[in-house]
Structure formats: structure tokens, C-alpha cells
Coordinates of C-alpha atoms in Angstrom, one line a residue:
Chain U
M1 CA 136.7 92.3 96.9
E2 CA 136.9 90.3 93.6
N3 CA 135.3 87.6 95.6
R4 CA 132.1 89.6 96.0
W5 CA 131.8 90.3 92.3
L6 CA 132.1 86.6 91.7
M7 CA 129.5 85.9 94.3
A8 CA 127.1 88.5 92.8
A9 CA 127.5 87.0 89.3
I10 CA 126.9 83.5 90.7
V11 CA 123.7 84.7 92.4
L12 CA 122.4 86.7 89.5
V13 CA 122.8 83.9 87.0
G14 CA 122.9 80.9 89.2
V15 CA 119.8 81.4 91.4
P16 CA 117.4 81.9 88.4
L17 CA 119.0 78.9 86.7
V18 CA 118.6 76.7 89.8
I19 CA 114.9 77.7 90.4
V20 CA 113.9 77.4 86.8
G21 CA 115.9 74.2 86.5
Y22 CA 114.2 72.8 89.5
I23 CA 110.7 73.4 88.1
V24 CA 111.6 72.0 84.6
L25 CA 113.3 69.0 86.2
T26 CA 110.4 68.2 88.5
E27 CA 108.1 68.4 85.5
R28 CA 110.2 65.7 83.8
V29 CA 110.0 63.5 86.9
L30 CA 106.2 64.1 87.1
R31 CA 105.9 62.8 83.5
L32 CA 107.0 59.4 84.8
L33 CA 104.0 59.3 87.1
P34 CA 100.5 58.4 86.0
P35 CA 98.6 61.5 84.9
S36 CA 96.1 61.2 87.7
R37 CA 98.9 61.6 90.3
R38 CA 100.7 64.5 88.6
D39 CA 98.2 67.2 89.4
G40 CA 98.1 66.3 93.0
I41 CA 101.9 66.5 93.5
R42 CA 102.8 69.4 91.2
P43 CA 101.4 72.3 93.3
W44 CA 103.5 71.2 96.2
L45 CA 106.6 71.1 94.1
W46 CA 105.9 74.6 92.9
L47 CA 105.2 75.9 96.4
A48 CA 108.1 74.1 98.1
P49 CA 110.9 76.8 97.6
A50 CA 108.6 79.6 98.8
L51 CA 107.2 77.6 101.7
A52 CA 110.8 76.7 102.7
F53 CA 111.8 80.4 102.8
V54 CA 108.7 81.4 104.7
G55 CA 109.1 78.6 107.1
I56 CA 112.8 79.3 107.8
F57 CA 112.6 83.1 107.9
L58 CA 109.2 83.9 109.2
I59 CA 107.3 81.0 110.9
Y60 CA 110.1 79.2 112.7
P61 CA 111.7 82.5 113.9
T62 CA 108.4 83.9 115.1
I63 CA 107.7 80.8 117.2
R64 CA 111.3 80.9 118.4
T65 CA 111.0 84.5 119.4
V66 CA 108.0 83.6 121.6
I67 CA 110.1 80.9 123.3
L68 CA 113.1 83.3 123.7
S69 CA 110.8 85.8 125.4
F70 CA 110.5 83.4 128.3
M71 CA 114.2 83.0 128.6
D72 CA 117.1 85.0 130.1
A73 CA 119.3 87.5 128.4
R74 CA 121.6 84.8 126.9
S75 CA 118.8 82.4 126.0
E76 CA 120.2 79.8 128.5
S77 CA 117.4 79.2 131.0
F78 CA 113.7 79.8 131.3
I79 CA 112.6 82.6 133.6
G80 CA 108.9 82.4 133.0
L81 CA 107.2 85.7 132.6
G82 CA 110.3 87.5 134.0
N83 CA 111.0 89.6 131.0
Y84 CA 107.3 90.7 130.7
A85 CA 107.2 91.6 134.4
E86 CA 110.4 93.6 134.1
F87 CA 109.1 95.3 131.0
F88 CA 105.7 96.4 132.4
G89 CA 107.3 97.2 135.8
N90 CA 109.5 99.9 134.3
D91 CA 107.9 103.3 133.9
R92 CA 110.1 104.2 131.0
N93 CA 108.5 101.3 129.0
W94 CA 105.1 102.7 129.7
T95 CA 106.3 105.9 127.9
V96 CA 107.2 103.6 125.0
L97 CA 103.7 102.2 124.9
V98 CA 102.1 105.6 125.2
N99 CA 104.4 106.8 122.3
N100 CA 103.3 103.9 120.1
L101 CA 99.7 104.9 121.0
L102 CA 100.4 108.5 119.9
W103 CA 101.8 107.1 116.7
I104 CA 98.8 104.9 116.1
V105 CA 96.3 107.7 116.7
F106 CA 98.0 110.7 115.2
F107 CA 100.1 109.2 112.4
T108 CA 97.0 107.3 111.1
L109 CA 94.8 110.4 111.5
L110 CA 97.3 112.7 109.6
T111 CA 98.0 110.3 106.8
V112 CA 94.4 109.2 106.1
V113 CA 92.9 112.7 106.5
F114 CA 95.4 114.4 104.3
G115 CA 95.5 111.5 101.9
L116 CA 91.7 111.7 101.5
L117 CA 91.8 115.5 101.3
I118 CA 94.4 115.6 98.6
A119 CA 92.7 112.8 96.7
V120 CA 89.4 114.7 96.7
L121 CA 90.9 118.1 95.9
T122 CA 93.2 117.0 93.1
D123 CA 90.3 115.1 91.5
R124 CA 88.9 118.5 90.6
V125 CA 91.9 120.1 88.8
R126 CA 93.7 119.6 85.5
Y127 CA 97.2 119.4 87.1
E128 CA 96.1 116.5 89.2
S129 CA 99.0 114.2 88.1
V130 CA 101.7 116.8 88.9
A131 CA 100.2 117.6 92.3
K132 CA 99.9 113.9 93.2
A133 CA 103.4 113.2 92.1
I134 CA 104.7 115.9 94.4
I135 CA 102.8 114.5 97.4
F136 CA 103.8 111.0 96.5
L137 CA 107.5 111.8 96.0
P138 CA 108.7 111.3 99.6
M139 CA 107.6 107.6 99.3
A140 CA 110.8 107.1 97.3
I141 CA 113.0 108.5 100.0
S142 CA 114.4 106.2 102.7
F143 CA 113.5 106.9 106.3
V144 CA 117.2 107.5 107.0
A145 CA 117.3 110.3 104.4
A146 CA 113.9 111.6 105.6
G147 CA 115.2 111.6 109.1
I148 CA 118.0 113.8 108.0
I149 CA 115.8 116.1 106.0
W150 CA 113.6 116.7 109.1
R151 CA 116.5 117.1 111.5
F152 CA 117.4 120.1 109.4
M153 CA 113.8 121.3 109.3
Y154 CA 113.7 121.2 113.1
D155 CA 117.2 122.6 113.7
F156 CA 117.3 125.0 116.7
S157 CA 119.1 127.8 114.9
P158 CA 116.6 130.0 113.0
E159 CA 119.4 130.4 110.4
T160 CA 119.3 126.7 109.4
G161 CA 116.1 125.4 110.9
T162 CA 113.3 126.1 108.5
L163 CA 110.6 125.6 111.0
N164 CA 112.2 128.0 113.6
A165 CA 112.7 130.5 110.8
A166 CA 109.0 130.2 109.9
V167 CA 107.7 130.6 113.5
G168 CA 110.2 133.4 113.9
V169 CA 108.3 135.3 111.2
L170 CA 105.2 135.0 113.5
G171 CA 107.3 136.4 116.4
I172 CA 107.7 133.1 118.2
E173 CA 111.1 132.3 119.9
P174 CA 113.1 129.4 118.4
Q175 CA 112.0 126.0 119.8
T176 CA 113.8 122.8 120.6
W177 CA 111.3 120.8 118.6
L178 CA 112.8 117.4 119.4
F179 CA 113.5 117.7 123.1
D180 CA 110.3 118.1 125.0
W181 CA 107.8 115.2 125.4
P182 CA 105.2 114.8 124.0
R183 CA 105.8 117.5 121.3
N184 CA 108.9 115.7 120.0
N185 CA 106.8 112.6 119.2
F186 CA 104.4 114.7 117.2
M187 CA 107.4 116.2 115.3
I188 CA 108.6 112.8 114.3
I189 CA 105.1 111.7 113.5
I190 CA 104.8 114.7 111.1
A191 CA 107.9 113.6 109.3
A192 CA 106.5 110.1 108.9
A193 CA 103.2 111.5 107.7
W194 CA 105.0 113.6 105.2
I195 CA 106.3 110.3 103.7
W196 CA 103.2 108.1 103.9
T197 CA 100.4 110.5 103.0
G198 CA 101.2 109.9 99.3
F199 CA 100.7 106.2 99.8
C200 CA 97.2 106.8 101.3
M201 CA 96.4 109.3 98.6
V202 CA 97.2 106.9 95.8
I203 CA 94.9 104.2 97.2
L204 CA 92.1 106.6 98.2
S205 CA 92.3 108.3 94.9
A206 CA 91.9 105.0 93.1
G207 CA 88.8 104.3 95.3
L208 CA 87.5 107.7 94.5
K209 CA 87.8 107.2 90.8
G210 CA 85.8 104.0 91.2
I211 CA 82.7 106.0 92.3
S212 CA 80.5 106.7 89.3
T213 CA 80.2 110.3 88.2
E214 CA 76.5 109.8 87.5
L215 CA 75.9 109.1 91.2
L216 CA 77.6 112.4 92.2
E217 CA 75.7 114.2 89.4
A218 CA 72.4 112.8 90.7
G219 CA 73.3 114.1 94.1
R220 CA 74.0 117.6 92.8
M221 CA 70.8 117.5 90.7
D222 CA 68.9 116.9 93.9
G223 CA 70.5 120.0 95.4
A224 CA 73.2 118.5 97.6
N225 CA 76.1 120.9 98.2
E226 CA 79.7 119.7 97.9
F227 CA 80.0 119.0 101.6
Q228 CA 76.9 116.9 101.6
I229 CA 78.2 115.0 98.5
F230 CA 81.4 114.3 100.3
F231 CA 80.0 113.2 103.6
R232 CA 76.8 111.5 102.4
I233 CA 77.9 109.9 99.2
I234 CA 81.7 109.7 98.8
M235 CA 82.5 108.8 102.4
P236 CA 80.1 105.8 102.8
L237 CA 81.2 104.4 99.4
M238 CA 84.9 104.9 100.3
A239 CA 84.5 103.2 103.7
P240 CA 86.1 99.9 102.7
T241 CA 89.0 101.6 101.1
I242 CA 89.5 103.9 104.1
A243 CA 89.5 100.8 106.3
V244 CA 92.2 99.2 104.3
V245 CA 94.4 102.3 104.4
T246 CA 93.8 102.8 108.1
T247 CA 94.8 99.3 109.0
T248 CA 97.9 99.6 106.9
M249 CA 98.8 102.9 108.6
I250 CA 98.2 101.4 112.1
I251 CA 100.6 98.5 111.3
F252 CA 103.2 101.0 110.2
A253 CA 102.7 103.1 113.3
L254 CA 103.3 100.0 115.4
K255 CA 106.4 99.0 113.5
V256 CA 108.0 102.4 113.1
F257 CA 111.8 102.2 113.7
D258 CA 114.1 103.9 111.2
L259 CA 112.8 107.4 111.6
V260 CA 113.0 107.3 115.4
Y261 CA 116.5 105.7 115.2
V262 CA 117.8 108.4 113.0
M263 CA 116.0 111.5 114.4
T264 CA 116.4 111.0 118.2
G265 CA 117.7 107.4 118.7
G266 CA 114.8 107.0 121.1
R267 CA 116.2 109.7 123.5
F268 CA 114.1 112.4 125.1
D269 CA 111.2 109.9 125.7
T270 CA 110.6 109.4 122.0
D271 CA 111.3 105.6 122.1
V272 CA 109.0 103.2 120.4
L273 CA 108.6 99.4 120.6
A274 CA 110.6 98.6 117.5
N275 CA 113.5 100.7 118.6
R276 CA 113.3 99.4 122.1
M277 CA 113.4 95.9 120.7
Y278 CA 116.5 96.8 118.7
S279 CA 118.4 98.5 121.6
E280 CA 117.5 95.7 124.0
A281 CA 119.1 93.2 121.6
F282 CA 122.1 95.0 120.3
I283 CA 123.0 97.6 122.9
G284 CA 121.7 95.9 126.1
R285 CA 122.6 92.4 124.7
D286 CA 119.4 91.0 126.3
F287 CA 117.8 88.7 123.8
G288 CA 115.1 87.6 126.2
M289 CA 113.9 91.1 126.9
S290 CA 114.2 92.0 123.2
A291 CA 112.1 89.0 122.3
A292 CA 109.5 90.0 124.8
V293 CA 109.2 93.4 123.3
A294 CA 108.8 91.8 119.9
V295 CA 106.1 89.5 121.2
I296 CA 104.3 92.5 122.7
L297 CA 104.5 94.2 119.2
L298 CA 103.2 91.0 117.6
T299 CA 100.3 90.7 120.0
L300 CA 99.2 94.2 119.2
I301 CA 99.3 93.4 115.5
V302 CA 97.3 90.1 115.7
P303 CA 93.9 91.8 115.8
I304 CA 94.7 93.6 112.6
M305 CA 96.0 90.4 111.1
A306 CA 92.6 88.8 111.9
F307 CA 90.8 91.7 110.5
N308 CA 92.8 91.5 107.2
I309 CA 92.2 87.8 106.9
R310 CA 88.5 88.3 107.5
R311 CA 88.3 90.9 104.8
F312 CA 90.3 88.7 102.5
R313 CA 87.8 85.9 102.9
Q314 CA 84.9 88.2 102.1
Q315 CA 86.7 89.4 99.1
E316 CA 87.4 85.8 97.9
A317 CA 83.7 85.0 98.4
I318 CA 82.7 87.6 95.8
R319 CA 85.5 86.7 93.4
Chain C
M1 CA 87.4 99.3 93.1
T2 CA 87.0 99.2 96.8
A3 CA 87.8 95.6 97.4
P4 CA 88.2 94.7 101.0
G5 CA 91.4 93.5 102.4
P6 CA 94.5 94.8 100.8
V7 CA 93.1 96.7 97.9
V8 CA 92.8 94.7 94.7
T9 CA 91.7 96.5 91.6
Q10 CA 91.0 95.0 88.2
D11 CA 91.2 98.1 86.2
Y12 CA 94.6 99.5 86.9
A13 CA 94.4 102.0 84.0
A14 CA 91.9 104.0 86.0
S15 CA 94.0 104.2 89.1
E16 CA 97.4 105.5 88.1
L17 CA 98.7 108.9 88.9
E18 CA 97.9 110.3 85.5
A19 CA 95.1 112.8 85.6
Q20 CA 91.8 111.2 84.8
P21 CA 89.7 113.9 83.1
R22 CA 86.2 113.5 84.5
P23 CA 83.2 115.6 83.8
Q24 CA 82.9 118.2 86.5
G25 CA 79.7 118.6 88.4
V26 CA 79.6 122.3 88.9
A27 CA 77.9 123.0 85.6
Q28 CA 76.1 126.2 86.4
G29 CA 77.5 129.6 85.6
N30 CA 80.1 130.6 83.0
A31 CA 83.8 129.8 82.9
F32 CA 84.7 132.8 85.0
T33 CA 82.5 132.1 87.9
R34 CA 83.5 128.5 87.8
F35 CA 87.1 129.6 88.0
I36 CA 86.5 131.9 90.9
G37 CA 84.5 129.1 92.6
R38 CA 87.5 126.8 92.3
T39 CA 90.0 129.3 93.6
P40 CA 90.0 127.9 97.2
V41 CA 90.7 124.5 95.8
H42 CA 93.6 125.7 93.7
I43 CA 95.0 127.6 96.7
A44 CA 94.7 124.6 99.0
I45 CA 96.4 122.2 96.5
I46 CA 99.2 124.6 95.7
A47 CA 99.8 125.3 99.4
L48 CA 99.9 121.6 100.2
C49 CA 102.3 120.9 97.3
L50 CA 104.6 123.7 98.6
I51 CA 104.6 122.3 102.1
W52 CA 105.4 118.9 100.8
L53 CA 108.2 120.2 98.6
I54 CA 110.0 122.4 101.0
P55 CA 111.8 119.8 103.1
T56 CA 113.3 118.1 100.0
V57 CA 114.2 121.4 98.4
A58 CA 115.8 122.6 101.6
L59 CA 118.0 119.5 101.7
L60 CA 118.9 119.8 98.0
V61 CA 119.8 123.5 98.2
S62 CA 121.8 123.0 101.5
S63 CA 123.8 120.1 100.0
F64 CA 125.2 122.5 97.4
R65 CA 126.3 125.2 99.8
E66 CA 129.6 125.8 101.6
S67 CA 129.7 124.6 105.2
Q68 CA 130.0 128.1 106.7
A69 CA 127.1 129.3 104.6
V70 CA 124.9 126.4 105.8
A71 CA 125.7 127.1 109.4
G72 CA 125.3 130.9 109.1
S73 CA 122.2 131.5 107.0
G74 CA 119.1 129.8 105.9
W75 CA 119.0 127.7 102.7
W76 CA 116.4 130.1 101.3
T77 CA 119.0 132.9 101.2
A78 CA 120.9 130.9 98.6
L79 CA 117.9 131.2 96.2
T80 CA 118.6 134.8 95.5
P81 CA 121.8 136.2 93.9
P82 CA 124.7 136.0 94.3
F83 CA 124.5 132.3 93.7
E84 CA 127.3 130.5 95.5
F85 CA 126.9 126.8 94.9
T86 CA 129.6 124.2 95.3
L87 CA 130.1 120.5 95.1
S88 CA 132.5 120.4 98.0
N89 CA 130.1 118.6 100.3
Y90 CA 129.7 115.8 97.8
D91 CA 133.5 115.6 97.3
R92 CA 134.1 115.3 101.0
V93 CA 131.5 112.6 101.8
L94 CA 132.4 110.5 98.7
D95 CA 136.2 110.8 99.5
T96 CA 136.4 110.6 103.3
N97 CA 133.1 109.0 104.5
N98 CA 133.1 105.9 102.3
L99 CA 129.8 106.9 100.6
G100 CA 131.0 105.7 97.1
Q101 CA 131.7 102.3 98.5
S102 CA 128.4 102.3 100.3
F103 CA 126.6 103.1 97.1
V104 CA 128.1 100.1 95.5
N105 CA 127.3 98.0 98.5
S106 CA 123.7 99.1 98.3
L107 CA 123.5 97.9 94.7
F108 CA 125.1 94.6 95.8
V109 CA 122.4 94.2 98.5
S110 CA 119.5 95.4 96.4
I111 CA 119.7 93.7 93.0
P112 CA 119.9 90.0 94.1
A113 CA 117.5 90.7 97.0
T114 CA 115.0 92.0 94.3
I115 CA 115.4 89.1 91.8
I116 CA 115.5 86.1 94.1
P117 CA 112.2 86.7 95.9
I118 CA 110.3 87.5 92.7
L119 CA 111.4 84.3 91.1
V120 CA 110.6 82.2 94.2
A121 CA 107.3 83.9 94.6
A122 CA 106.2 83.6 91.0
F123 CA 106.0 79.8 91.0
A124 CA 104.2 79.8 94.3
A125 CA 101.8 82.5 93.2
Y126 CA 101.0 80.6 90.0
A127 CA 100.3 77.4 92.1
F128 CA 98.0 79.4 94.3
A129 CA 96.2 81.0 91.4
W130 CA 95.8 78.2 88.9
M131 CA 96.4 74.8 90.5
E132 CA 93.9 72.9 92.7
F133 CA 95.2 71.3 95.9
P134 CA 93.8 70.6 99.3
G135 CA 94.5 73.3 101.8
R136 CA 95.0 76.0 99.2
G137 CA 92.7 78.5 100.8
L138 CA 94.1 77.9 104.2
L139 CA 97.7 78.2 103.1
F140 CA 97.0 81.4 101.2
M141 CA 95.3 82.8 104.3
L142 CA 98.5 82.1 106.1
I143 CA 100.3 84.2 103.5
V144 CA 97.8 87.0 104.1
G145 CA 98.4 86.8 107.8
L146 CA 102.2 86.8 107.3
L147 CA 101.9 90.1 105.3
V148 CA 101.6 92.1 108.5
I149 CA 104.0 90.1 110.7
P150 CA 106.5 92.6 112.0
L151 CA 110.0 91.5 110.9
Q152 CA 111.1 92.4 114.4
S153 CA 109.5 89.2 115.6
A154 CA 111.8 87.1 113.4
L155 CA 114.9 89.2 113.7
I156 CA 116.8 87.5 116.5
P157 CA 116.2 83.8 115.7
V158 CA 117.3 84.4 112.1
L159 CA 120.4 86.1 113.4
Q160 CA 121.2 83.1 115.7
L161 CA 120.6 80.9 112.6
F162 CA 123.0 82.9 110.5
V163 CA 125.6 82.9 113.3
S164 CA 125.3 79.1 113.6
V165 CA 125.9 78.4 109.9
R166 CA 129.6 78.4 109.0
I167 CA 131.0 78.8 105.5
G168 CA 134.7 78.1 105.6
D169 CA 136.2 80.3 108.3
Q170 CA 133.3 82.7 108.8
T171 CA 129.7 82.6 109.8
L172 CA 126.9 83.4 107.4
N173 CA 126.1 86.5 109.5
G174 CA 127.8 89.6 108.1
T175 CA 127.8 88.4 104.5
F176 CA 125.8 89.6 101.5
L177 CA 124.4 86.1 101.2
A178 CA 122.8 86.4 104.6
I179 CA 121.1 89.7 103.8
W180 CA 119.8 88.4 100.4
L181 CA 118.3 85.4 102.1
A182 CA 116.7 87.5 104.8
H183 CA 115.2 89.9 102.3
T184 CA 113.9 87.0 100.3
G185 CA 112.2 85.4 103.3
F186 CA 110.8 88.7 104.6
G187 CA 109.7 89.9 101.2
L188 CA 108.0 86.7 100.0
P189 CA 104.5 87.0 101.5
F190 CA 104.0 90.4 99.8
A191 CA 105.5 89.1 96.5
I192 CA 103.3 86.0 96.5
Y193 CA 100.2 87.9 97.5
L194 CA 100.7 90.5 94.7
L195 CA 101.6 88.1 92.0
R196 CA 98.8 85.7 92.9
N197 CA 96.3 88.5 92.5
F198 CA 97.6 89.4 89.1
F199 CA 97.9 85.8 87.9
G200 CA 94.4 85.1 89.3
A201 CA 93.0 88.0 87.3
L202 CA 94.2 86.5 83.9
P203 CA 91.4 85.0 81.8
R204 CA 90.7 81.4 82.6
E205 CA 90.0 80.6 78.9
M206 CA 93.6 81.5 78.0
F207 CA 94.9 78.6 80.2
E208 CA 92.1 76.2 79.3
S209 CA 92.7 76.5 75.5
A210 CA 96.5 76.1 76.1
Y211 CA 95.9 72.9 78.1
I212 CA 93.6 71.6 75.4
D213 CA 96.4 72.2 72.9
G214 CA 98.6 70.0 75.1
A215 CA 100.6 72.6 76.9
S216 CA 102.1 71.6 80.3
P217 CA 101.8 73.9 83.3
V218 CA 105.4 74.8 82.9
T219 CA 104.8 76.0 79.3
A220 CA 101.6 77.8 80.4
F221 CA 103.6 79.6 83.1
F222 CA 106.5 80.7 80.9
R223 CA 104.6 81.3 77.7
L224 CA 101.3 82.8 79.0
A225 CA 101.4 83.8 82.7
L226 CA 104.8 85.5 82.8
P227 CA 104.6 87.5 79.5
T228 CA 101.1 88.8 80.3
S229 CA 102.2 89.8 83.8
V230 CA 105.2 91.9 82.9
P231 CA 103.6 95.1 84.3
A232 CA 102.9 93.2 87.6
L233 CA 106.4 91.9 87.7
A234 CA 107.8 95.4 87.0
A235 CA 105.6 96.8 89.8
L236 CA 106.8 94.1 92.2
A237 CA 110.5 94.6 91.2
I238 CA 110.3 98.3 91.8
F239 CA 108.6 97.9 95.1
Q240 CA 111.0 95.3 96.4
F241 CA 114.0 97.3 95.1
M242 CA 112.9 100.4 96.9
W243 CA 112.2 98.5 100.0
V244 CA 115.6 96.8 100.1
W245 CA 117.5 100.0 99.0
N246 CA 115.8 102.0 101.7
D247 CA 116.0 99.3 104.4
L248 CA 118.0 100.1 107.5
L249 CA 117.0 97.5 110.1
I250 CA 117.8 94.3 108.2
A251 CA 121.2 95.7 107.0
L252 CA 122.0 96.9 110.5
V253 CA 121.4 93.5 112.1
Y254 CA 122.7 91.0 109.5
L255 CA 125.6 92.9 108.0
G256 CA 127.0 93.6 111.4
G257 CA 129.0 96.8 111.9
Q258 CA 131.5 96.3 109.1
Q259 CA 132.0 99.5 107.3
S260 CA 133.4 97.8 104.2
I261 CA 130.1 96.1 103.3
A262 CA 127.6 98.6 104.9
P263 CA 125.0 99.9 102.5
L264 CA 124.1 103.6 102.3
T265 CA 121.4 103.6 104.9
V266 CA 123.7 102.1 107.5
T267 CA 126.6 104.4 106.7
I268 CA 124.5 107.5 106.8
A269 CA 122.8 106.5 110.0
N270 CA 126.3 106.2 111.5
L271 CA 127.3 109.6 110.1
V272 CA 124.4 111.2 112.0
G273 CA 126.2 110.5 115.3
S274 CA 129.8 110.8 114.1
L275 CA 130.0 114.0 112.0
G276 CA 129.9 116.4 114.9
Q277 CA 130.7 119.8 113.5
N278 CA 130.2 118.8 109.9
Q279 CA 126.5 118.2 110.0
Q280 CA 126.0 119.8 106.7
L281 CA 127.8 116.9 105.0
L282 CA 124.7 114.9 105.9
T283 CA 122.7 116.8 103.3
A284 CA 125.0 115.6 100.5
A285 CA 125.1 112.1 102.0
A286 CA 121.3 111.9 102.2
F287 CA 120.9 113.2 98.6
I288 CA 123.3 110.5 97.3
S289 CA 121.1 107.9 98.9
M290 CA 118.0 109.4 97.4
A291 CA 119.3 109.8 93.9
L292 CA 118.7 106.3 92.6
P293 CA 115.2 105.8 94.1
L294 CA 114.2 109.3 92.8
I295 CA 115.3 108.3 89.3
V296 CA 113.4 105.1 89.6
F297 CA 110.4 106.9 90.9
F298 CA 110.3 109.5 88.1
T299 CA 110.8 107.0 85.3
L300 CA 108.7 104.1 86.6
Q301 CA 106.2 105.9 88.7
R302 CA 103.2 104.2 87.2
Y303 CA 104.5 100.7 88.0
F304 CA 105.3 101.8 91.5
V305 CA 101.7 103.0 91.9
R306 CA 100.5 99.7 90.5
G307 CA 102.5 97.8 93.1
I308 CA 100.8 99.8 95.8
L309 CA 97.3 99.3 94.4
G310 CA 97.8 95.6 93.6
G311 CA 98.8 94.5 97.0
S312 CA 98.6 95.7 100.5
V313 CA 101.7 97.1 102.0
K314 CA 104.7 95.8 103.8
G315 CA 107.1 97.8 105.9

């Protein structure tokens, strides 16, 4: 135990010293070179630690995962497309894909629509900051804690389950919210949207503040009502921001893990790709299949990656 | 304001959570009719806020109730007299379920895993922002691409790597060092991206005049870039801290199943399956894990928001 305190101290003091020392030292060495050569070498010295980390922990492993996906459970021999054939040949895995699709559509829809709605509504009142802080608050909560919060919300007993108590008031029998497909998926999606709507709200609200008041005034002068202002002026101007938020939410929907792991563990047909990948590797001990699931996930994300890079280049062009 | 790609805004002051008083459009009519006209807006906002608060309040109230009370009646009944609150759930999870140790472990994981990536990223970000080199654009595009790489696609090879590296009589896997390294690697693209955007927005003249005065890039970095980017560094630090503190997957995979070094998220996720009859203890456990992020959130909210606005997201 004392060992770990020592290790923490070494890391907290040592790592900054090493990194700063490295930069200062390389600068000394650069001084020995002719000035014309310095500026060509320096950037690479500054990038080296970061590139090493990114190479070792992201690029190499991702390539390796693609290779592993063509190998057997113990990564000993190549089996071609065997893992993929097995994955797509299993009906249960199609449920997983459908679930991720439900996540993409409904999680994104809920977070973006509510984020936009709350951003627009709170823009009109004096207690904007308080209201936004309340919506934003779940962002600070881990998915594990959020999973527990919502397990209690969905509890079967109307004595403890807030939702069953609420529908009980309307005369509806207590429901097993997390048992029946596809409703259980929607229930977990609602919990996730509860967390991430605040994120969308913050970005959309910043976009909204960027729209000039004069423009909205001019619209009102010309007799546009509030709905026309929203759909004809605000929405088109917000389109790029909405696109950014939407892609971010889609990526989240594809990668969702913790919440499903805590709320159902993927049972009752609520499994998703990221959880499937985890259980194939650490419960099924099949690294090949697990890698194949990861590659499927990655493939689904590639179009969004391309979209982001394209937007980034446009953004750099106007910089 | 509506920059494409992950959102980049120059004017952060206008985008934080604080209310931005802006002239209202509905200028006709007197104050009373305006108030009536706004009533639906107020009702909608208050209803949404209540819906958003209920889950957290339910957890908080339940965590202070006796186990029989939790099982037998709704948390809302505890809001009316007689008030019967207790700390027994907290006592029990801290004593018997290792939550205290896990809290310390979470700090152990989070603090180095916040500091290391920021340091490593800062130099790279500065190089991307203010140094000329061939392939700069292409390399930075790679970083933008890596922002969305699911860490699932790197999980297993990194695990195999950790298992193959031996320190003395044990492998790197299952040590704090492993999880610090993993979080640094996975967190870097976002950190580099965010800091590069902040550094890049600093005025060019500032660096030019420093170089004319004979400052080296090292001096310019430490004396100009870092001090003027404190808000950005704070934003990144909070973001990374929250991300690491709340992470379950990386801890689950690289810290193994050892209870003695498990952070809060892992311990609590295990409790979900193992508590059986004592499910109400989960409320106290969850709240212990939320306490620190909530304090950070309430005190440093504006930096957190800046982090979101200054970069895209990871997750």
C-alpha cells in the first residue's frame, strides 16, 4: 500500500519533470545545430511524445484489432471471415444491430430535439442559467450512477419505482419496464438522453446566441410569428451546429456501453455492440469474435469520421 | 459561432451557462400581457426542470432512508413529516463494501490520468498551432479522425501489450500505471484538438514580437502560450478528470477484477449484481461516486462548458 503512494508521488512530480526536461534538453541540443536546421527538427521533437502515445495506444491497436478479427478465439490461427460469418449468422446478433439502430435514431432524436427546445425556451427567461444548470447537471454523473438512478426509477414495485407510481396515478398497472423488447431499449435510451440532453443544449444554446438579435427583430417586424421565426430563420442558421451535435450523439449511440452494462447487462434483448464486444472478450474469452464486433463498430463510425474531417477542412479553409 | 466540425467558438464569454440578457422581441403590449403571453414558456421550462431533477432527488432522498422504508414506501413519502432520515446506508457501504477504499482508488486513477495527457498534449498542440512543418495539416487531420475512434477498437491489443510487459514479478496489466497510460493514450486526441484550437486563437503578433525580442519557442510556450491559456487548460483538466473518474470500461479491463485497486465505478457496478436484498445500499454508493463530480460541476461549471464548446466530444 505504501508502494502506491510512492508511485503516485513519482508520477505526479516525475512525469511533468521528465516531459518539461525533455523539451528543455532538446532545445539545448538544437542550439548546437545551424539555425536553418532547428526549425525543421523542433516540431517533431515536440510532437514525439504525443505521437508515441497515439501510435502505441490507438493506431497500432486498431490495426491489430482488424487482424485479430480474422483469427480464432485465442489469436493463434487465421480463420478468414469466420468470426464475421458467425456474427451475422446468429439471430441474436441481429437484435444487437437493431438495438444500436434504435439507439442511433431515438437517442439522437431525443437529445437533439430536447436540447434545442430547452435552448430556445430558456433563451427567453431571466432564470436561464438556473434552468440550464439543472438540465446540464446529469452530465457530471457517471453512467454507473445514472444506471442505478434509473433502475430505481423503473423499479417494478409502485412503492419504490417512481415511474410505476406515476402511471399508477393514471390507473395503469405496474409495468416491468426493463423486460420486454423493444420497450426496454427505449427505457435505457431515455436514461441516456437524460444525461446527454444538457450537452446538446449547451452547444445549441451557444449557436443560438450567435444569431444576431437584429435578424430576429427584422423577421418580427415583417410580421413573422414565433414559429415562423424558429423554422425559417433560427433553424437554417443553426443547421451547421445541429449537424455537429447530431454526429456527436450518433457516435455516442454507437459506442454506448456503461449504461446497458449496469441497467440490464445486455439481457432481455437489450444488448448493444460495445457490450457484446466486452462480453465476447471477457466472458466468452473469444478475442477473435470480440475484435470482429469492434471492427463492425469501427466500420459504422468511419462515415462519421470522414464527415468530421471534411467539416474540419472547410473550417480550416475559412480560418 | 456555428463553426463546422466540432464546434469552435472564439467568443467564449457569450456561450457560457450564465444568462445572457438579450433584448426581447415581443415588444407590443404592456408588461402584464407580455407576462401572460410567456406563461406557456415558463410552464414548459419548469416542467422540464422538474422532470430532470426528479431522478437525482429520488436517489438522494432514498439514500438517507432506512432499508425497510425504502422497500415499503416511495421516496416522496419521506418529504412530508415525520422526517426519518438516517446515515446508516452510508455507514454500511463505506464499512462493508469497500467504498472508502474505492474512493481513494478513484482519486489514484484520476489525478495522474488527468495531468499526464494534458502535459503531453500541450507541447504537441503548440507545435500544431505555431510551428511550420511538412505534413502538419495531414497529421492534424489524423488527430481529428482519431477523436471518434471507439476505444473498443483498441481495447484488446492494448490489454495484450500490458500483459506482455513485465515489471518485476507482475505484468503491467492490473496496475495503476497501466490505467494511467491507457487513459493518456485514449484521451490525447481530444486534448491535442482542444488545446490546438485555443493556442491557435492566440494573437500572432504576441508570438512575433516575442521572437523578435529573441525568445526561443520554449520561452514563448512557457511565458506566453501557457499563461494565456489557463482557462483552456482548466477546461481540459475538468473534462479529462470527469471522464476518467466516471469511466467504467477502461478500469474494468485494465485493472482486472482486483477489489483492492478497483475504482468507484467498478465497485458499484459489481454491487449491482451482488447486493441481493440490500439494493437500497446502491443509492448511497451511487451518491458517494457522484459527490466529487457534482462539487467540481457546481464550482467550475463555466470551465466545463468551455471544454464542451472548445472541442468536440469524446466518450
